[in-house]
Amino acid sequence: MTPMEKAGWTPLPHSDEDLERSKSVPDTPQTRAETYRLAWNDPDFMTRRELRAVRLQLELLKPEMILAERGIRSTVILFGGARLPEPGGEAWAAKNETQKKNLEANSKYYEEARKFARLCSLQSATSYYREYVVVTGGGPGVMEAGNRGADDVGAPSIGLNIVLPHEQAPNAYVTPELCFNFHYFAIRKMHFVMRAKAVAVFPGGFGTMDEFFETLTLIQTGRMERVPVILFGKAFWQRAIDLDFLAEQGTISPGDQDIIDFVDTAEEAWDIIRRFYKF
């Protein structure tokens, strides 16, 4: 199917047709000028600060359109540390022996994330991969484990990558045609939660905390429907955060802690989701 057939007939030329036509003009000083470029095919123009609003819209639209065309209606988010190695793997992010020991001990969560993603993906297969599709941040660690678990059972999975100052590439298990890249953290976060039927959070650092607390805030304030929010590793999270203390201090309401469930295994987490959605 041609782009014209997909978009519907029109007597006017489509933009992709004019783009090809614009490449066939004679090479002259005028046609080489930046001002002659089609506006939307001009990287220098599209990256101007005044075009920020347009770029925000494009980053929202591109993944949304592709996921909709694919028929993906719901997802399960896996948040977690990029630094966690797989069991037996090198703790490449460790800066000292203590960190090395703890990262290696926490590698068990890589395996649990992989198992959990397999369970989600087996359920997803029953809807022809339209529901409960695994989505991660597309990077290493827990993110890799999530995409890898889906790949283990032949299921597609989504990766929402972000451009960072240091080198960051998608992990090898993200489905290539569902591998996205973002400039704006805010739009990336929107895409995480827009289809989320469940949120699984594994041990991690600032990025994981940011994503976790933003999800909690959306649910607490009623800006997002209640969905299972599951923290893997009760011992880790009880030291990392103390929601009971916040309730005692009055900075959150009594019962706000109940938005969260704590588990240690993939099977426990999947059972929470099954009970919540009654299937």
Short mmCIF file of C-alpha atoms in Angstrom, two decimals:
data_model
loop_
_atom_site.label_atom_id
_atom_site.label_comp_id
_atom_site.label_asym_id
_atom_site.label_seq_id
_atom_site.Cartn_x
_atom_site.Cartn_y
_atom_site.Cartn_z
CA MET A 1 0.00 0.00 0.00
CA THR A 2 1.42 3.37 -1.02
CA PRO A 3 1.46 6.35 1.37
CA MET A 4 -1.28 7.91 -0.76
CA GLU A 5 -3.51 4.84 -0.43
CA LYS A 6 -2.94 4.74 3.36
CA ALA A 7 -3.79 8.41 3.80
CA GLY A 8 -6.73 8.49 1.40
CA TRP A 9 -7.01 9.95 -2.08
CA THR A 10 -6.45 13.66 -2.65
CA PRO A 11 -5.93 15.66 -5.85
CA LEU A 12 -3.07 17.48 -4.15
CA PRO A 13 0.47 16.06 -4.06
CA HIS A 14 1.53 14.35 -0.83
CA SER A 15 4.51 15.70 1.06
CA ASP A 16 6.60 12.58 0.36
CA GLU A 17 6.06 13.10 -3.37
CA ASP A 18 7.12 16.73 -3.21
CA LEU A 19 10.15 15.74 -1.15
CA GLU A 20 11.33 13.50 -4.00
CA ARG A 21 10.59 16.17 -6.57
CA SER A 22 12.60 18.72 -4.59
CA LYS A 23 15.68 16.51 -4.91
CA SER A 24 15.61 16.61 -8.70
CA VAL A 25 16.03 20.37 -9.15
CA PRO A 26 19.18 21.74 -10.80
CA ASP A 27 22.17 22.35 -8.52
CA THR A 28 22.43 26.13 -8.28
CA PRO A 29 23.39 28.64 -5.57
CA GLN A 30 19.69 29.20 -5.04
CA THR A 31 18.75 25.54 -4.59
CA ARG A 32 21.74 25.01 -2.27
CA ALA A 33 20.59 27.79 0.02
CA GLU A 34 19.18 26.76 3.41
CA THR A 35 16.13 28.89 2.81
CA TYR A 36 15.18 26.78 -0.22
CA ARG A 37 14.81 23.59 1.81
CA LEU A 38 11.31 22.39 2.58
CA ALA A 39 10.74 23.60 6.14
CA TRP A 40 9.95 20.17 7.61
CA ASN A 41 12.98 18.63 5.85
CA ASP A 42 15.41 21.23 7.15
CA PRO A 43 17.27 19.97 10.27
CA ASP A 44 18.74 23.39 10.99
CA PHE A 45 15.27 24.94 11.03
CA MET A 46 13.56 22.07 12.90
CA THR A 47 16.11 22.24 15.73
CA ARG A 48 15.74 25.98 16.36
CA ARG A 49 14.61 26.88 19.87
CA GLU A 50 11.50 28.56 18.50
CA LEU A 51 10.38 25.17 17.13
CA ARG A 52 10.37 23.46 20.55
CA ALA A 53 6.56 23.25 20.63
CA VAL A 54 6.54 21.55 17.23
CA ARG A 55 9.22 19.05 18.30
CA LEU A 56 7.27 18.23 21.47
CA GLN A 57 4.22 17.52 19.35
CA LEU A 58 6.19 15.35 16.94
CA GLU A 59 7.69 13.29 19.78
CA LEU A 60 4.19 12.69 21.10
CA LEU A 61 2.74 11.87 17.69
CA LYS A 62 5.34 9.55 16.17
CA PRO A 63 5.23 6.73 18.77
CA GLU A 64 1.50 7.21 19.30
CA MET A 65 0.74 6.74 15.62
CA ILE A 66 3.04 3.73 15.26
CA LEU A 67 1.68 1.98 18.36
CA ALA A 68 -1.90 2.67 17.24
CA GLU A 69 -1.18 1.32 13.76
CA ARG A 70 0.29 -1.78 15.38
CA GLY A 71 -2.92 -2.21 17.38
CA ILE A 72 -1.21 -2.03 20.79
CA ARG A 73 -3.87 -1.11 23.34
CA SER A 74 -2.17 -1.72 26.69
CA THR A 75 1.29 -2.23 28.15
CA VAL A 76 3.09 -3.37 31.28
CA ILE A 77 5.92 -1.06 32.31
CA LEU A 78 9.20 -2.35 33.71
CA PHE A 79 11.20 0.36 35.47
CA GLY A 80 14.53 -0.42 37.10
CA GLY A 81 18.24 0.16 37.31
CA ALA A 82 20.40 0.22 34.20
CA ARG A 83 23.37 -0.88 36.32
CA LEU A 84 22.08 -4.26 37.46
CA PRO A 85 24.00 -7.07 35.72
CA GLU A 86 22.51 -10.39 34.76
CA PRO A 87 23.36 -13.23 37.16
CA GLY A 88 27.00 -14.13 36.66
CA GLY A 89 27.62 -10.97 34.65
CA GLU A 90 30.11 -8.20 35.37
CA ALA A 91 29.04 -5.38 37.70
CA TRP A 92 30.39 -2.86 35.20
CA ALA A 93 28.97 0.18 37.01
CA ALA A 94 30.54 -0.58 40.40
CA LYS A 95 32.84 2.15 41.70
CA ASN A 96 34.09 0.18 44.71
CA GLU A 97 33.96 -3.28 46.26
CA THR A 98 30.82 -2.56 48.26
CA GLN A 99 28.93 -1.52 45.14
CA LYS A 100 30.28 -4.54 43.26
CA LYS A 101 29.04 -6.91 45.98
CA ASN A 102 25.60 -5.29 46.14
CA LEU A 103 25.10 -5.06 42.38
CA GLU A 104 26.01 -8.70 42.01
CA ALA A 105 23.61 -9.64 44.82
CA ASN A 106 20.85 -7.59 43.19
CA SER A 107 21.41 -9.33 39.86
CA LYS A 108 18.64 -11.70 40.98
CA TYR A 109 16.21 -8.94 40.02
CA TYR A 110 17.48 -9.06 36.43
CA GLU A 111 16.34 -12.67 36.34
CA GLU A 112 13.01 -11.86 38.01
CA ALA A 113 12.40 -9.05 35.51
CA ARG A 114 13.09 -11.45 32.68
CA LYS A 115 10.68 -14.04 34.13
CA PHE A 116 8.03 -11.37 34.74
CA ALA A 117 8.29 -10.14 31.15
CA ARG A 118 7.84 -13.70 29.93
CA LEU A 119 4.63 -14.05 31.95
CA CYS A 120 3.31 -10.73 30.62
CA SER A 121 4.18 -11.71 27.06
CA LEU A 122 2.49 -15.10 27.27
CA GLN A 123 -0.70 -13.28 28.29
CA SER A 124 -0.10 -10.74 25.53
CA ALA A 125 -0.03 -13.57 22.96
CA THR A 126 -3.68 -14.34 23.74
CA SER A 127 -4.63 -10.91 22.34
CA TYR A 128 -2.27 -11.18 19.34
CA TYR A 129 0.14 -8.88 21.20
CA ARG A 130 -2.30 -6.02 21.57
CA GLU A 131 -2.62 -6.15 25.36
CA TYR A 132 -0.02 -6.38 28.16
CA VAL A 133 2.87 -5.59 25.83
CA VAL A 134 6.14 -5.13 27.72
CA VAL A 135 7.62 -1.64 27.60
CA THR A 136 10.98 -0.57 29.05
CA GLY A 137 13.37 2.33 28.76
CA GLY A 138 15.22 0.33 26.13
CA GLY A 139 18.63 0.36 27.83
CA PRO A 140 20.71 -2.14 29.82
CA GLY A 141 20.12 -3.77 33.20
CA VAL A 142 16.49 -4.29 34.19
CA MET A 143 15.38 -2.74 30.91
CA GLU A 144 17.34 -5.31 28.93
CA ALA A 145 15.91 -8.08 31.12
CA GLY A 146 12.37 -6.95 30.32
CA ASN A 147 12.86 -6.87 26.57
CA ARG A 148 14.82 -10.12 26.76
CA GLY A 149 12.03 -11.90 28.61
CA ALA A 150 9.56 -10.94 25.88
CA ASP A 151 12.02 -12.09 23.22
CA ASP A 152 12.41 -15.43 25.03
CA VAL A 153 8.82 -16.31 24.09
CA GLY A 154 8.82 -14.69 20.66
CA ALA A 155 6.82 -11.64 21.73
CA PRO A 156 7.33 -8.03 20.62
CA SER A 157 8.35 -5.44 23.19
CA ILE A 158 8.76 -1.69 23.23
CA GLY A 159 11.85 0.35 24.08
CA LEU A 160 11.58 4.07 24.89
CA ASN A 161 15.15 5.30 24.70
CA ILE A 162 16.41 8.77 25.60
CA VAL A 163 19.38 10.73 24.27
CA LEU A 164 21.89 11.14 27.12
CA PRO A 165 25.25 12.96 27.36
CA HIS A 166 27.07 9.64 27.66
CA GLU A 167 26.78 6.86 25.11
CA GLN A 168 23.47 5.01 25.30
CA ALA A 169 22.24 2.47 22.78
CA PRO A 170 19.13 0.30 22.70
CA ASN A 171 19.57 -3.21 24.05
CA ALA A 172 19.57 -6.02 21.50
CA TYR A 173 16.18 -7.43 22.58
CA VAL A 174 13.90 -4.47 21.79
CA THR A 175 11.69 -5.14 18.78
CA PRO A 176 13.38 -2.93 16.13
CA GLU A 177 10.16 -1.43 14.74
CA LEU A 178 9.06 -0.61 18.33
CA CYS A 179 12.35 1.00 19.33
CA PHE A 180 11.88 4.74 19.85
CA ASN A 181 14.26 7.55 20.78
CA PHE A 182 13.37 10.74 22.65
CA HIS A 183 14.88 14.13 23.28
CA TYR A 184 12.26 15.20 25.84
CA PHE A 185 11.99 13.26 29.11
CA ALA A 186 8.47 14.60 29.63
CA ILE A 187 7.09 13.14 26.40
CA ARG A 188 8.88 9.84 27.02
CA LYS A 189 7.21 9.63 30.44
CA MET A 190 3.82 10.27 28.87
CA HIS A 191 4.31 7.35 26.52
CA PHE A 192 5.23 5.10 29.42
CA VAL A 193 1.93 5.66 31.23
CA MET A 194 -0.53 6.33 28.40
CA ARG A 195 -1.27 2.62 27.89
CA ALA A 196 -0.07 1.17 31.20
CA LYS A 197 -2.18 -1.55 32.80
CA ALA A 198 0.51 -2.30 35.38
CA VAL A 199 3.79 -0.82 36.59
CA ALA A 200 6.60 -3.03 37.87
CA VAL A 201 9.47 -1.24 39.59
CA PHE A 202 12.77 -2.99 40.27
CA PRO A 203 15.70 -1.72 42.34
CA GLY A 204 17.26 1.32 40.72
CA GLY A 205 18.58 4.82 41.21
CA PHE A 206 17.44 8.37 40.53
CA GLY A 207 15.85 7.59 37.17
CA THR A 208 13.85 4.70 38.60
CA MET A 209 12.79 6.81 41.59
CA ASP A 210 11.71 9.62 39.28
CA GLU A 211 9.54 7.34 37.15
CA PHE A 212 8.13 5.54 40.18
CA PHE A 213 7.16 8.69 42.10
CA GLU A 214 5.69 10.36 39.04
CA THR A 215 3.42 7.33 38.55
CA LEU A 216 2.46 7.40 42.24
CA THR A 217 1.62 11.09 42.00
CA LEU A 218 -0.60 10.57 38.95
CA ILE A 219 -2.55 7.84 40.75
CA GLN A 220 -2.69 9.65 44.12
CA THR A 221 -4.06 12.83 42.54
CA GLY A 222 -6.57 10.96 40.39
CA ARG A 223 -4.92 12.02 37.16
CA MET A 224 -4.40 8.35 36.30
CA GLU A 225 -6.65 5.38 36.94
CA ARG A 226 -5.58 2.98 39.66
CA VAL A 227 -3.42 0.21 38.22
CA PRO A 228 -1.18 -2.28 40.00
CA VAL A 229 2.09 -0.64 41.06
CA ILE A 230 4.43 -3.43 42.11
CA LEU A 231 7.81 -3.00 43.78
CA PHE A 232 10.20 -5.91 43.42
CA GLY A 233 12.47 -6.40 46.42
CA LYS A 234 10.75 -5.52 49.67
CA ALA A 235 14.03 -5.38 51.62
CA PHE A 236 15.53 -2.96 49.09
CA TRP A 237 12.56 -0.60 48.94
CA GLN A 238 11.88 -0.51 52.67
CA ARG A 239 15.33 0.97 53.15
CA ALA A 240 15.24 3.17 50.04
CA ILE A 241 11.89 4.83 50.88
CA ASP A 242 9.71 5.04 53.98
CA LEU A 243 6.13 5.81 53.04
CA ASP A 244 4.88 4.99 56.52
CA PHE A 245 7.07 7.83 57.82
CA LEU A 246 5.52 10.22 55.29
CA ALA A 247 2.04 9.18 56.43
CA GLU A 248 3.01 9.71 60.07
CA GLN A 249 4.28 13.18 59.21
CA GLY A 250 1.03 14.00 57.44
CA THR A 251 2.67 14.74 54.09
CA ILE A 252 0.66 11.95 52.47
CA SER A 253 -2.74 10.60 53.51
CA PRO A 254 -3.07 7.42 55.55
CA GLY A 255 -3.66 4.67 53.02
CA ASP A 256 -1.65 6.27 50.22
CA GLN A 257 0.91 3.54 50.88
CA ASP A 258 -1.68 1.02 49.72
CA ILE A 259 -1.24 2.12 46.12
CA ILE A 260 1.86 -0.11 46.18
CA ASP A 261 2.35 -3.85 46.45
CA PHE A 262 5.68 -5.42 47.41
CA VAL A 263 6.87 -8.71 45.91
CA ASP A 264 10.06 -10.68 45.52
CA THR A 265 9.20 -12.95 42.59
CA ALA A 266 7.74 -12.68 39.12
CA GLU A 267 5.00 -15.15 39.99
CA GLU A 268 3.82 -13.03 42.94
CA ALA A 269 3.70 -9.94 40.73
CA TRP A 270 1.77 -11.64 37.95
CA ASP A 271 -0.71 -13.02 40.47
CA ILE A 272 -1.43 -9.46 41.67
CA ILE A 273 -2.16 -8.38 38.08
CA ARG A 274 -4.39 -11.41 37.44
CA ARG A 275 -6.40 -10.76 40.59
CA PHE A 276 -6.72 -7.05 39.81
CA TYR A 277 -8.07 -7.63 36.29
CA LYS A 278 -9.90 -10.87 37.18
CA PHE A 279 -8.63 -13.18 34.47
#
